[in-house]
Amino acid sequence: MRVLVYGHTKVAGGRDVRREIESIIPEGKVEFFSSASKLQLGLKHPENGFSIAVLFCSSRNELSKIKSLSHLLADLGIVLILPGRDDDLVTIGHSLLPRYLTFRDSDFGEVAEVLRRLVNTRKYMIAAMAEESAGNPALEERFRGTAVY
Amino acid sequence: MAKVLIIEDDFDVAAALSDMVTRLGHESTSCPTIEEGIGKTGSADWDLVFLDVRLPDGNGLDSIDDFKASASAPEVIVMTGYGDPDGAEVAIRSGAWDYLHKPLSFSNVRLSLKRVLQYRENTLKLQKQEKQLKLEGIVGSSRQLAACIELVGQAAQCEADVLITGETGTGKELFARAIHFNSARARNRLVVVDCAALPDTLVESALFGYERGAFTGADRAKEGLIKQADRGTLFLDEVGELSMSMQKAFLRVLQERSFRPLGGSREIASDFRLIAATNRDLDAMSRNGLFRDDLLFRLRSIAIHLPPLRMRPGDIVELVSHLTEQLFESFGITPKELSPEFMESVLSYTWPGNVRELMNALRTAISAATREPVVFVRHLPVNIRASLARSRAKAQPEDTPVFPEMSPGVTVSPFKQSRETILSEWEKKYFEALISSTKGNIREACRVSGLGRTQLYEMLKKHRISRLGWPD
Ligand SMILES: Nc1ncnc2c1ncn2[C@@H]1O[C@H](COP(=O)(O)OP(=O)(O)OP(=O)(O)O)[C@@H](O)[C@H]1O
Ligand SMILES: [Mg+2]
């Protein structure tokens, strides 16, 4: 599982998002990208399954660049931060089918909380899959039937 | 009006039947022999054939397949003589849609004709629908997947709430997308709500939105996801994670199609279509008091259950070929061969993470094999190889091997044969379970499996599964 974070650090919100993420995920476990083209290269990495991307778009232009990468983002859990609340931005935002969508002027504590849960769910799922393929029925039960948390 | 072909050598019976068919508003033609009847199938679009058993040029039952194989694929109703108690069973086993005992009564003919034509109309409509569905990204043509796709077609045509269940990675989101993009709402938004990713407090504000000052930190109003899905589709993912209090709140939204934002004073309407998904067993949760049964009942207006990948070996083969092709292209490398052992491993692994895990494994394998012309088992992720090794060790020596023709010196039997063996074993288990769960009720078994009567009987015949002993 990888955690990819996209956002310009030159922009105020971009720095805040990074700080929030760094506060919950250990150093070295997050990959930061400051341009869409670097992110594009990063997404071609073979170990993309179960990965998560936090995408901070500070402008309309950035959002369209991200949108053009949607084929590479298809199976990632996306947390998307939009540059504004206009209807058309929200429509583009939802077309990426994010697990969580918010705006650049919102509380990033929420983003961190959602990210923590996404990471936990995926970690749990990977562990459960490994256990299941190792033939451990107890976990299989838990995997299918009861709470993740 | 339907076109009916009557194959009957007794002139009086043929004339009487023809008269009944005409009185029911359909068109009929009679022939006294099989040969003449088959000759006629080339020249017109027949919907139905009434077929006698004892005919001058042979047994009618032996010609059922020939009639059905003709261009318009008509259904066949067999007319059996009295005093032939096994005739009906034999007729159905031979692929007839139904049977009638002679002498024919008008009411029986009418009922049978009505049923078969209704069935025919439905299947034709579904076939047309399926052809028109845009199924971007969905790979696989197993019977089970086809049954799910059929439901996508039905769901796309209406506004009913849909519940998609299945293990992780079976394609619940993919199918939710297919329903939305084939529905009348396709031009509007598809809005995802991930109930597992949102803490309880956030679920509420995310779904309903809030007014300014609704709580500390709400320094400006925020539109909720329910409103953002207005005129579109709301995809409530991991719905099993909703708390009891949110279930109650959401049920109310479903009933009223309106809601009140946090801190708001008026109700806001939203015209959304709901698709929910989960990998949990909601029935069990509801029995244990963890999921409201009234909500479950509503969500399940249309239920689609995506079967695990290990139950669909045919789909594994198709997915592997599709995904590897895609990977070769995206890595910009010339296509590589997959070793037979590689395919054997992929087919015998259990894939607890289903298609997502398969995609991952193939990606890992192909990138590990970039410098080699052939992809081998050793290129698969280590946890998969370990699991395979464990289950092989367990299976030997007293268990029947998955690949029965394997002799000690040879590692692998031919691909097609291995696949056939696995498929056939799986089919047998499936149909035994089907017949037992439907208590031998053929109509119900057809509905559950999505198979036609003929196909179902073929399978029962092939695997010698009896439905006798189960009351009808
Ligand atoms: N029949 C299929 N053909 C092609 N790709 C598929 C198929 N089924 C699933 N996939 C792919 O597998 C991946 C996982 O699918 P999806 O996200 O829809 O699964 P899910 O059931 O929602 O899983 P989860 O419960 O973990 O959320 C996606 O990349 C999806 O495109
Ligand atoms: Mg999903």
XYZ file of C-alpha atoms and ligand atoms in Angstrom:
653
model
C 0.000 0.000 0.000
C 1.259 3.473 -0.858
C 0.078 6.876 0.250
C 0.593 9.514 -2.425
C 0.049 13.176 -1.729
C -0.195 15.772 -4.419
C -0.113 19.515 -3.784
C 2.040 22.583 -4.242
C 3.880 23.478 -1.073
C 4.119 27.069 -2.242
C 0.394 27.412 -1.619
C -0.722 27.912 1.969
C -3.306 25.096 2.000
C -0.808 22.727 0.389
C 1.569 23.143 3.313
C -1.245 22.667 5.839
C -2.391 19.457 4.205
C 1.145 18.111 4.302
C 1.512 18.979 7.951
C -1.750 17.229 8.840
C -0.723 14.125 6.937
C 2.746 14.076 8.435
C 1.169 14.249 11.858
C -0.599 10.905 11.405
C 1.553 8.888 9.000
C 5.152 8.051 9.874
C 7.865 9.776 7.930
C 9.010 7.859 4.884
C 5.632 6.171 4.415
C 4.191 9.019 2.365
C 5.265 10.084 -1.091
C 4.820 13.760 -1.837
C 4.430 15.127 -5.353
C 4.477 18.788 -6.199
C 3.566 18.587 -9.892
C 1.020 16.656 -11.916
C 3.712 15.255 -14.212
C 5.676 13.855 -11.258
C 2.478 12.377 -9.908
C 1.828 10.790 -13.294
C 5.219 9.059 -13.161
C 4.593 8.045 -9.562
C 1.287 6.451 -10.508
C 2.943 4.184 -13.071
C 4.691 2.390 -10.238
C 3.715 -1.307 -10.175
C 2.608 -1.432 -6.536
C -0.508 0.633 -6.853
C -3.167 -1.721 -5.566
C -4.831 -0.656 -2.324
C -3.082 2.717 -2.563
C -4.437 6.047 -1.430
C -4.000 9.480 -2.986
C -4.646 12.811 -1.320
C -5.008 15.424 -4.038
C -4.910 19.092 -3.168
C -5.921 21.231 -6.136
C -5.416 24.910 -5.530
C -6.677 26.000 -8.954
C -9.043 25.031 -11.719
C -6.054 24.356 -13.937
C -4.552 21.916 -11.452
C -7.878 20.135 -11.155
C -8.066 19.611 -14.913
C -4.535 18.234 -14.943
C -5.475 15.779 -12.211
C -8.674 14.921 -14.070
C -6.596 13.999 -17.118
C -4.849 11.359 -14.978
C -8.118 9.711 -13.978
C -7.289 6.478 -15.825
C -4.245 6.081 -13.554
C -6.224 6.976 -10.453
C -9.059 4.541 -11.127
C -8.412 1.992 -8.373
C -6.954 4.322 -5.723
C -8.797 5.592 -2.701
C -8.948 9.319 -3.377
C -9.299 12.195 -0.970
C -9.884 15.281 -3.067
C -9.562 18.892 -2.049
C -11.171 21.270 -4.524
C -10.095 24.860 -5.227
C -13.637 26.236 -4.872
C -17.295 25.440 -4.421
C -18.595 26.193 -7.913
C -20.996 23.641 -9.305
C -18.795 22.677 -12.219
C -15.778 22.105 -9.952
C -17.884 19.858 -7.720
C -19.043 17.951 -10.807
C -15.475 17.363 -12.010
C -14.536 16.433 -8.454
C -17.203 13.749 -8.170
C -16.275 12.333 -11.571
C -13.048 11.101 -9.912
C -15.267 9.162 -7.471
C -13.363 10.325 -4.377
C -13.857 8.565 -1.042
C -13.952 12.042 0.463
C -14.323 15.460 -1.117
C -13.744 18.799 0.539
C -12.611 22.347 -0.245
C -9.353 24.225 0.163
C -10.846 26.538 2.756
C -12.077 23.695 4.990
C -10.738 22.101 8.124
C -7.912 19.737 7.142
C -8.283 17.894 10.423
C -11.146 16.092 8.683
C -8.862 15.111 5.823
C -6.396 13.624 8.278
C -9.147 11.691 10.063
C -10.500 10.265 6.795
C -6.999 9.379 5.667
C -6.334 7.579 8.935
C -9.464 5.497 8.459
C -8.704 4.737 4.810
C -5.205 3.591 5.751
C -6.543 1.425 8.582
C -9.222 -0.198 6.440
C -6.753 -1.047 3.738
C -4.121 -2.301 6.141
C -6.750 -4.475 7.729
C -7.906 -5.753 4.368
C -4.379 -6.621 3.252
C -3.734 -8.425 6.536
C -7.054 -10.257 6.322
C -6.334 -11.323 2.751
C -2.929 -12.626 3.722
C -4.451 -14.554 6.617
C -7.208 -15.893 4.436
C -4.864 -17.107 1.751
C -2.835 -18.715 4.518
C -6.040 -20.542 5.433
C -6.794 -18.997 8.790
C -10.563 -19.325 9.150
C -10.878 -17.265 12.318
C -9.803 -14.136 10.545
C -11.821 -15.057 7.513
C -14.910 -14.916 9.719
C -13.904 -11.569 11.085
C -13.111 -10.281 7.631
C -16.566 -11.057 6.323
C -18.759 -10.556 9.305
C -17.815 -8.016 11.898
C -16.526 -4.541 12.397
C -13.263 -3.340 10.988
C -12.629 -1.015 13.899
C -49.216 -12.434 -33.086
C -46.881 -15.407 -32.956
C -45.979 -17.868 -35.695
C -46.558 -21.472 -34.700
C -45.370 -24.600 -36.491
C -47.243 -27.849 -35.818
C -45.487 -31.174 -36.498
C -48.175 -33.857 -36.238
C -49.019 -36.786 -38.525
C -52.535 -37.329 -37.184
C -54.574 -35.034 -39.401
C -57.428 -34.601 -36.889
C -55.114 -33.628 -34.020
C -53.231 -31.198 -36.281
C -56.439 -29.582 -37.502
C -57.844 -29.217 -33.976
C -54.637 -27.672 -32.658
C -54.342 -25.374 -35.629
C -57.884 -24.213 -34.993
C -57.103 -23.466 -31.322
C -53.954 -21.525 -32.240
C -55.873 -19.448 -34.767
C -58.639 -18.770 -32.259
C -55.987 -17.451 -29.862
C -54.975 -14.944 -32.498
C -51.813 -16.589 -33.807
C -50.799 -17.982 -37.174
C -50.117 -21.680 -37.667
C -48.790 -24.103 -40.288
C -48.883 -27.899 -40.025
C -46.499 -30.563 -41.353
C -46.880 -34.359 -41.018
C -43.140 -35.209 -40.801
C -39.950 -34.004 -39.089
C -38.191 -33.562 -42.391
C -40.857 -31.323 -43.812
C -40.985 -29.336 -40.576
C -37.208 -28.760 -40.486
C -37.443 -27.716 -44.147
C -39.929 -25.021 -43.176
C -37.721 -23.535 -40.429
C -35.427 -21.964 -42.992
C -38.134 -19.880 -44.586
C -39.889 -18.089 -41.724
C -39.405 -16.744 -38.209
C -41.143 -19.296 -36.026
C -41.755 -18.528 -32.365
C -42.974 -21.916 -31.344
C -43.064 -25.534 -32.517
C -45.695 -28.026 -31.298
C -43.970 -31.355 -31.769
C -45.486 -34.840 -31.738
C -43.310 -37.711 -30.454
C -44.141 -40.668 -32.695
C -43.786 -39.428 -36.236
C -43.465 -41.369 -39.515
C -39.802 -40.427 -40.023
C -38.564 -40.717 -36.439
C -38.911 -39.765 -32.785
C -39.822 -36.092 -32.366
C -37.720 -35.838 -29.184
C -34.555 -36.466 -31.194
C -35.285 -33.471 -33.398
C -35.879 -30.888 -30.645
C -32.335 -29.558 -30.892
C -32.613 -29.234 -34.679
C -35.724 -27.111 -34.391
C -34.194 -24.986 -31.683
C -31.009 -24.523 -33.670
C -32.863 -22.968 -36.601
C -32.534 -19.253 -37.313
C -35.368 -17.914 -35.149
C -34.540 -20.335 -32.295
C -38.173 -21.241 -31.595
C -39.233 -22.835 -28.323
C -40.568 -26.394 -28.537
C -43.639 -27.828 -26.814
C -43.830 -31.617 -26.999
C -47.182 -33.420 -27.301
C -47.030 -36.784 -25.539
C -49.509 -39.605 -25.713
C -51.444 -40.866 -22.707
C -50.062 -43.846 -20.832
C -46.524 -42.581 -21.165
C -45.725 -41.380 -17.633
C -42.028 -40.761 -18.361
C -42.774 -38.848 -21.560
C -42.937 -35.479 -19.857
C -39.654 -35.853 -18.001
C -37.934 -37.119 -21.132
C -39.331 -34.221 -23.156
C -38.065 -31.613 -20.718
C -34.708 -33.344 -20.406
C -34.411 -33.289 -24.172
C -34.709 -29.517 -24.153
C -38.416 -28.921 -24.690
C -39.837 -25.821 -23.041
C -42.976 -27.630 -21.947
C -45.128 -30.689 -22.727
C -48.838 -31.296 -23.230
C -50.684 -34.573 -22.839
C -53.022 -35.675 -25.563
C -55.905 -35.234 -26.099
C -55.196 -31.522 -26.094
C -57.593 -29.265 -24.251
C -58.123 -25.684 -25.295
C -57.380 -24.301 -21.835
C -54.070 -26.190 -21.583
C -52.984 -25.053 -25.015
C -53.926 -21.489 -24.194
C -52.027 -21.466 -20.898
C -48.937 -23.086 -22.316
C -48.892 -20.784 -25.322
C -49.323 -17.717 -23.180
C -46.457 -18.709 -20.887
C -44.014 -19.552 -23.596
C -44.705 -16.377 -25.543
C -44.321 -14.255 -22.444
C -41.025 -15.937 -21.673
C -39.869 -15.448 -25.223
C -40.778 -11.797 -25.229
C -38.888 -11.251 -21.971
C -35.740 -13.000 -23.091
C -35.704 -11.143 -26.386
C -36.127 -7.842 -24.575
C -33.301 -8.698 -22.176
C -31.005 -9.798 -24.963
C -31.605 -6.519 -26.733
C -31.020 -4.586 -23.540
C -27.776 -6.387 -22.847
C -26.498 -5.625 -26.304
C -27.237 -1.964 -25.768
C -25.612 -1.758 -22.336
C -22.333 0.101 -22.143
C -20.231 -2.192 -20.016
C -16.948 -0.383 -20.078
C -14.294 -2.156 -18.105
C -16.331 -5.213 -17.132
C -14.480 -8.313 -18.284
C -15.809 -11.855 -18.081
C -18.560 -13.905 -19.634
C -19.239 -16.558 -17.023
C -22.886 -17.401 -16.471
C -22.748 -15.877 -12.989
C -21.354 -12.592 -14.248
C -23.846 -12.553 -17.119
C -26.659 -12.890 -14.577
C -25.281 -9.854 -12.728
C -25.015 -7.909 -15.975
C -28.611 -8.765 -16.734
C -29.546 -7.164 -13.415
C -27.487 -4.084 -14.321
C -29.700 -3.796 -17.395
C -32.857 -4.028 -15.315
C -31.550 -1.580 -12.719
C -30.560 0.906 -15.411
C -34.097 0.875 -16.787
C -35.733 1.839 -13.507
C -35.276 3.972 -10.425
C -35.413 1.286 -7.757
C -32.802 1.258 -4.995
C -30.035 -1.264 -5.592
C -27.912 -3.226 -3.141
C -24.662 -4.670 -4.473
C -22.938 -7.248 -2.312
C -19.780 -9.264 -2.750
C -16.357 -9.814 -1.240
C -13.728 -7.127 -1.477
C -12.479 -6.519 -5.018
C -15.329 -8.301 -6.812
C -16.352 -5.144 -8.670
C -19.095 -3.534 -6.582
C -18.008 -0.024 -7.494
C -17.498 -1.027 -11.121
C -21.077 -2.322 -11.252
C -22.462 0.747 -9.484
C -20.810 2.838 -12.198
C -22.263 0.633 -14.916
C -25.774 1.082 -13.523
C -25.403 4.845 -13.266
C -23.886 5.338 -16.705
C -26.537 3.189 -18.361
C -29.399 4.917 -16.572
C -31.394 8.008 -17.459
C -29.277 9.858 -14.871
C -26.008 9.202 -16.679
C -25.477 12.853 -17.544
C -25.755 13.871 -13.913
C -23.433 13.182 -11.017
C -22.496 9.891 -9.445
C -21.661 10.822 -5.855
C -19.742 8.400 -3.626
C -20.227 8.276 0.127
C -17.709 5.980 1.788
C -19.331 5.072 5.091
C -16.183 3.255 6.243
C -13.905 6.232 5.656
C -16.057 8.742 7.503
C -16.232 8.863 11.290
C -19.807 8.976 12.547
C -19.865 12.706 13.162
C -18.498 13.377 9.706
C -20.979 11.022 7.980
C -23.794 13.185 9.218
C -22.346 16.528 8.169
C -21.040 15.104 4.894
C -24.413 13.601 3.940
C -26.703 16.375 5.126
C -24.429 19.401 4.953
C -24.753 22.206 7.469
C -25.644 25.826 7.924
C -23.180 28.403 9.101
C -22.754 28.241 12.860
C -24.312 24.782 13.144
C -21.397 23.728 15.361
C -18.041 25.134 16.393
C -15.875 25.339 13.343
C -18.805 25.645 10.922
C -17.825 29.127 9.874
C -19.597 28.777 6.541
C -22.406 26.638 5.189
C -21.572 23.417 3.357
C -23.734 21.555 0.877
C -24.180 17.883 1.725
C -23.564 14.910 -0.556
C -27.275 14.082 -0.711
C -27.928 17.469 -2.269
C -24.900 17.178 -4.531
C -26.430 13.975 -5.900
C -29.652 15.780 -6.861
C -30.873 14.400 -10.226
C -27.986 11.935 -10.154
C -27.026 8.783 -8.249
C -25.855 8.493 -4.651
C -23.496 5.551 -4.136
C -23.564 4.614 -0.471
C -20.468 2.444 -0.259
C -19.695 0.176 2.722
C -23.256 0.755 3.908
C -22.780 -1.934 6.577
C -20.576 0.506 8.512
C -23.397 3.017 9.113
C -24.220 3.407 12.797
C -27.738 2.575 13.967
C -28.563 6.245 14.420
C -27.353 7.120 10.914
C -29.317 4.179 9.519
C -32.415 5.649 11.066
C -31.680 9.109 9.725
C -30.942 7.793 6.272
C -34.055 5.633 6.131
C -36.061 8.772 6.719
C -34.296 10.500 3.814
C -35.141 7.537 1.601
C -38.788 7.705 2.564
C -39.148 11.471 2.262
C -36.517 12.223 -0.369
C -35.807 15.317 1.637
C -33.675 16.177 4.665
C -32.659 18.983 6.945
C -29.043 20.218 6.978
C -27.413 20.414 10.421
C -28.439 23.659 12.069
C -30.943 24.271 9.284
C -34.558 25.180 9.776
C -36.119 23.886 6.570
C -36.276 20.630 4.681
C -34.385 20.447 1.398
C -35.509 18.087 -1.352
C -33.129 15.982 -3.401
C -34.089 13.715 -6.261
C -31.385 11.074 -6.104
C -31.237 7.414 -7.006
C -29.608 5.169 -4.456
C -27.106 2.397 -4.997
C -25.647 0.859 -1.845
C -22.805 -1.642 -1.538
C -21.163 -3.732 1.144
C -18.964 -6.776 1.670
C -20.759 -7.552 4.930
C -23.582 -10.004 5.436
C -26.398 -7.542 6.139
C -28.885 -10.328 6.866
C -26.658 -11.619 9.632
C -26.123 -8.085 10.889
C -29.841 -7.497 10.913
C -30.419 -10.734 12.844
C -27.877 -9.534 15.380
C -29.546 -6.161 15.689
C -26.720 -4.310 13.942
C -28.608 -3.336 10.806
C -32.196 -2.136 10.558
C -34.278 -4.635 8.651
C -36.625 -1.943 7.326
C -33.635 -0.183 5.769
C -32.258 -3.451 4.419
C -35.642 -4.207 2.888
C -35.680 -0.856 1.085
C -32.083 -1.021 -0.098
C -32.665 -4.433 -1.571
C -35.351 -3.546 -4.122
C -32.837 -4.891 -6.617
C -30.088 -7.107 -5.222
C -26.922 -7.903 -7.125
C -24.508 -10.364 -5.584
C -21.112 -10.494 -7.266
C -19.683 -13.984 -6.814
C -16.067 -14.386 -5.705
C -13.529 -14.744 -8.478
C -12.539 -18.274 -7.398
C -16.068 -19.388 -8.310
C -15.633 -18.131 -11.884
C -12.566 -19.819 -13.380
C -13.663 -18.819 -16.867
C -13.542 -15.168 -15.879
C -10.058 -15.607 -14.396
C -8.811 -16.785 -17.780
C -10.456 -13.857 -19.567
C -9.245 -11.316 -17.022
C -5.675 -12.591 -17.195
C -5.583 -12.254 -20.935
C -7.212 -8.828 -20.890
C -5.162 -7.415 -18.026
C -1.803 -8.715 -19.218
C -2.412 -7.189 -22.626
C -3.155 -3.865 -20.949
C -0.044 -4.132 -18.799
C 2.263 -4.930 -21.708
C 0.931 -1.862 -23.415
C 1.187 0.466 -20.426
C 4.708 -0.745 -19.542
C 5.609 -0.358 -23.226
C 6.998 -3.887 -23.508
C 6.500 -6.593 -26.116
C 3.937 -9.174 -25.047
C 5.353 -12.105 -23.117
C 4.237 -15.658 -22.944
C 2.662 -16.938 -19.732
C 3.984 -20.353 -18.767
C 1.392 -23.121 -18.340
C 2.411 -23.463 -14.670
C 1.711 -19.783 -14.253
C -1.840 -20.194 -15.557
C -2.308 -23.301 -13.446
C -1.276 -21.375 -10.328
C -3.494 -18.445 -11.149
C -6.427 -20.828 -11.567
C -5.848 -22.742 -8.360
C -5.178 -19.798 -6.048
C -8.217 -18.658 -4.022
C -7.954 -14.876 -4.657
C -9.389 -13.580 -1.377
C -8.871 -10.038 -2.735
C -10.600 -11.043 -5.979
C -10.078 -8.971 -9.137
C -8.130 -6.262 -7.340
C -5.680 -8.835 -6.014
C -5.429 -10.477 -9.427
C -4.654 -7.115 -11.035
C -1.963 -6.490 -8.440
C -0.428 -9.923 -8.810
C -0.257 -9.607 -12.581
C 1.270 -6.162 -12.331
C 3.896 -7.471 -9.917
C 4.583 -10.547 -12.045
C 4.980 -8.690 -15.288
C 7.189 -6.009 -13.873
C 9.326 -8.712 -12.243
C 9.648 -10.451 -15.602
C 10.519 -7.399 -17.707
C 13.840 -8.894 -18.800
C 12.489 -12.341 -19.581
C 10.406 -13.556 -22.492
C 8.196 -15.795 -20.365
C 6.292 -15.065 -17.142
C 6.780 -17.869 -14.623
C 5.214 -18.763 -11.298
C 8.242 -17.375 -9.477
C 7.273 -13.898 -10.709
C 4.037 -13.993 -8.711
C 3.963 -12.200 -5.332
C 5.538 -14.299 -2.614
C 2.405 -14.570 -0.434
C 0.538 -16.159 -3.326
C 3.291 -18.663 -4.028
C 3.484 -19.528 -0.348
C -0.261 -20.064 -0.168
C -0.196 -22.289 -3.262
C 2.656 -24.323 -1.864
C 0.782 -24.809 1.390
C -2.411 -25.968 -0.272
C -0.475 -28.350 -2.554
C 1.288 -29.868 0.417
C -2.087 -30.311 2.094
C -3.671 -31.842 -0.995
C -1.015 -34.521 -1.411
C -1.013 -37.375 -1.507
C -4.401 -38.704 -0.437
C -6.630 -35.919 -1.812
C -7.609 -35.975 -5.436
C -5.309 -33.624 -7.276
C -6.839 -30.607 -9.002
C -5.158 -31.808 -12.168
C -5.966 -35.489 -12.345
C -3.979 -36.359 -15.448
C -0.749 -35.153 -13.897
C 1.838 -37.921 -13.703
C 4.932 -37.643 -11.487
C 7.406 -36.748 -14.211
C 5.215 -34.167 -15.890
C 4.448 -31.002 -13.999
C 1.323 -29.938 -15.800
C -1.499 -31.275 -17.903
C -2.697 -29.443 -21.001
C -4.308 -26.110 -20.256
C -7.696 -26.806 -21.825
C -8.026 -30.091 -20.054
C -7.120 -28.606 -16.684
C -9.593 -25.850 -17.187
C -12.328 -28.286 -18.203
C -11.711 -30.405 -15.124
C -11.905 -27.471 -12.759
C -14.898 -25.984 -14.511
C -16.734 -29.247 -14.505
C -16.109 -29.909 -10.813
C -17.208 -26.436 -10.015
C -20.334 -26.723 -12.175
C -21.364 -29.913 -10.433
C -21.056 -28.282 -7.010
C -22.924 -25.215 -8.194
C -25.885 -27.096 -9.630
C -26.142 -29.415 -6.660
C -26.279 -26.382 -4.407
C -28.749 -24.671 -6.716
C -31.153 -27.593 -6.802
C -30.903 -28.143 -3.103
C -31.421 -24.456 -2.252
C -34.405 -24.166 -4.579
C -35.749 -27.516 -3.361
C -35.824 -28.764 -6.918
C -38.167 -26.042 -8.133
C -37.039 -25.582 -11.727
C -38.702 -22.255 -12.261
C -37.030 -20.870 -9.144
C -33.693 -22.419 -10.106
C -33.926 -20.683 -13.493
C -34.643 -17.386 -11.815
C -31.803 -17.690 -9.301
C -29.216 -18.914 -11.778
C -30.324 -16.706 -14.645
C -30.337 -19.766 -16.905
C -32.999 -20.843 -19.343
C -34.829 -24.114 -18.716
C -33.009 -25.910 -21.473
C -29.579 -24.889 -20.260
C -30.500 -25.841 -16.743
C -31.682 -29.293 -17.797
C -28.563 -29.750 -19.885
C -26.420 -29.067 -16.847
C -28.469 -31.376 -14.628
C -28.162 -34.054 -17.250
C -24.442 -33.516 -17.715
C -23.722 -33.851 -14.020
C -26.398 -36.460 -13.379
C -28.054 -34.317 -10.764
C -31.561 -35.456 -10.008
C -34.276 -33.114 -8.953
C -36.535 -36.018 -8.192
C -37.151 -36.455 -4.518
C -37.708 -32.724 -4.204
C -41.423 -31.939 -4.222
C -42.503 -29.492 -6.905
N -15.360 -8.070 -14.006
C -14.347 -7.193 -13.950
N -13.696 -6.853 -15.078
C -12.669 -5.982 -15.041
N -12.225 -5.385 -13.939
C -12.835 -5.670 -12.784
C -13.923 -6.585 -12.731
N -14.337 -6.669 -11.454
C -13.547 -5.833 -10.745
N -12.640 -5.230 -11.535
C -11.594 -4.284 -11.119
O -11.123 -4.665 -9.849
C -10.885 -3.548 -9.031
C -11.739 -3.624 -7.796
O -13.100 -3.433 -8.158
P -14.090 -2.572 -7.268
O -13.392 -1.402 -6.690
O -15.315 -2.313 -8.053
O -14.360 -3.652 -6.131
P -15.247 -3.578 -4.838
O -16.140 -4.758 -4.862
O -15.886 -2.232 -4.743
O -14.169 -3.774 -3.694
P -14.140 -3.229 -2.173
O -15.173 -4.012 -1.412
O -12.766 -3.543 -1.709
O -14.436 -1.772 -2.219
C -11.197 -2.332 -9.889
O -10.007 -1.859 -10.470
C -12.132 -2.862 -10.928
O -12.061 -2.107 -12.111
Mg -15.598 -0.645 -3.352
